[in-house]
């Protein structure tokens, strides 16, 4: 039995700093509150969570009940704690119960495969799968009086966040059981690395704003735990702002120099010139001893191929690529104006690692190791690649020489005019920690070596991480600024299209605090192309396609890509709106998915019907709408859906917004809390620019929308200024791109200029919609244009 006092002690906290139950009760005033008062009501004084009467109390609410005696609470910040537990035995893997969790709306992110997370929705711990890496609860605040009178309307809401984190050489995850008990699992991945207690396994915090709660929590963990950095502290790769093309879905592993030339040529000639290229899997020198020529193909053996050397294979040597990879890359950069060329490789070189018998690999002291998966991974979906690697083994580089391996490879690639790398199959490392210090230590060693090599050999932090959704990797992202946010885009699978959009949006709640989430490539000529294109436009991510040469939809691409190859990227990771957070956008049959983001002077909001077109993995028994008629759903959009809108609005905001609907081209004026309705069929979407209307000297109310022929119209606006004297007032807008510019104006301007030249415009008095043409190739200052409107 653990003493009630010791349950609250951190090894670094003195006994004089403890807050006892009697003191907590005294904070509530002279009245001594009973259990009924505490249940489900928020304290008037914000406090750090604590355990009382076997309940984990957070802001006065019972977040968990029936908390076992071996659970420990360690202070973190003024409003947060770490949860841990003690055991009588030392083990390399423990599962501890934390208490009963029920009757709260929740969303969690869990790994359904070793590589990838997806969301799960529910209201009790039994809805929480193994390998959960984030848990968010929604709490309705009620006073003690409201508790007694159930007819009183719901109060405001706050949120409770559970983050399983790294604790020394152990990583943690959450899971629920059939008794609605929340549990946490800690594991080292090395049978020789054992402990009997963990003090800082699960971080718990609460707040009124779920997005600020997540940000503040990750920033606290950055300072407290170390080993990673928050996204805002990282150097962003410059290719994020340029349109790209990836070779994977165009060629798969059959990629070749001629095909790359053809793809670059067809995209450029159609008016969507790529400035960023990823040469995906298929360029490396590999060998597969389990696939013999002429013998029947055995599923899974493709993942057993191993890297022979750090250089390119024969396809990229000789006449097809001039004489070398460098000749080829230099030629396509010159011919098509490419700014950045990345190549793909796996964290261990290739899927099956490196070939131990290869003379070129001997210097890295490779050994053939056989992956050992965590029971949590096996408890969800097995993966064909892991089944193969468990059977055939992985040629594993000596951890002490992993930086040398990366440095040699990247130094060679840089000498070939390559600018960066996409590094895949990263979570494999968690299965190789036995005898090597455990999964956390090995992952961190490999990740930091990778980052150091990229920093040494390439400019601009040019690295995309992929297949890296375990907390071992996430909490080791010290310099990495871009990570793939979902399982692959799969153009051949109709049931994966809506799930892809929904999973990236929800995964970005967590991943977006560490990196810019990468939404993956997509086909521009596909029945779901616009669905994916709109999501990328508001995702705050890089935009790249994987079209086969000559197979493009330029009507869609030109709404994403400017003539110079740049894209209008939003400022933040695109995430679900607050009213979407706890609704299943793919399977509840009634909810639309709304995703918000910010530009410099406006918000952007996408709304998607993801219902009835796919089933989440790992759901054993569910009722779905996939066999029913397609669902037409109605929802509402409002300026209040956009977080941080006030920060962009300025002091002279009228509290109204101009709301531009891209598909219909309609403009509405709405108060901040106003809304408009929209109905969407399955796989339909709409994107809105929501621009605060400013009041200028009471003469004119104005708001720039942006380039209204682009999905993210407001991404074109860089700045707005106002000049006024006794004779006139003048609004000046600075922006980039070309095409149809739109704005809301309460008054018709006397005249307008673009780069000081008077320009014709159109104005609709009823809606206040003002439009004018910005010609192609027009620049005033650097790459920007300037519009002046005189009133």
XYZ file of N, CA and C in Angstrom, residues 5 42 71 166 179 256 260 270 290 309 327 331 342-343 400 466 488 555 662 694 736 748 759:
69
model
N 0.262 10.352 1.013
C 1.167 11.482 0.806
C 2.200 11.166 -0.252
N -16.350 22.563 -11.684
C -15.027 23.143 -11.753
C -14.757 24.022 -10.539
N -0.545 4.301 -8.030
C -0.397 5.399 -8.979
C 0.210 6.612 -8.272
N 7.945 9.969 -23.041
C 9.151 9.193 -22.762
C 9.595 9.471 -21.332
N -13.482 -2.944 -18.599
C -14.054 -2.395 -17.367
C -13.993 -0.875 -17.334
N 12.561 5.836 -63.612
C 13.721 5.889 -64.494
C 13.910 7.315 -64.996
N 11.025 10.463 -65.632
C 11.083 11.701 -64.856
C 11.073 12.909 -65.786
N 1.940 22.370 -69.146
C 0.534 22.588 -68.846
C 0.279 23.778 -67.942
N 16.097 -13.316 -51.763
C 14.928 -14.181 -51.602
C 14.006 -14.150 -52.819
N 25.105 -0.545 -51.857
C 26.035 0.592 -51.786
C 25.224 1.870 -51.637
N 24.876 14.194 -63.476
C 24.585 14.710 -64.812
C 23.077 14.819 -65.030
N 20.948 18.325 -65.342
C 20.252 18.567 -66.608
C 18.785 18.901 -66.380
N 14.960 15.940 -54.098
C 15.164 15.021 -52.990
C 15.228 13.591 -53.543
N 15.851 12.702 -52.783
C 15.741 11.269 -53.054
C 15.270 10.553 -51.799
N 26.827 2.808 -33.258
C 27.981 3.689 -33.108
C 28.501 4.232 -34.427
N 9.242 9.937 -42.459
C 8.080 9.165 -42.902
C 8.027 7.818 -42.188
N -0.117 6.140 -46.484
C 0.016 6.594 -47.863
C -1.321 6.971 -48.502
N -6.973 22.228 -64.542
C -7.967 23.107 -63.924
C -7.826 23.077 -62.409
N -15.543 29.521 -52.192
C -14.797 29.339 -53.437
C -15.653 28.718 -54.548
N -12.380 45.614 -41.602
C -11.819 46.702 -40.798
C -12.527 48.013 -41.115
N 0.905 38.708 -53.612
C 1.676 38.003 -54.636
C 0.757 37.125 -55.468
N -17.974 52.060 -52.939
C -17.291 51.987 -54.224
C -16.076 52.918 -54.194
N -6.265 51.002 -62.858
C -6.773 49.715 -63.343
C -8.293 49.682 -63.250
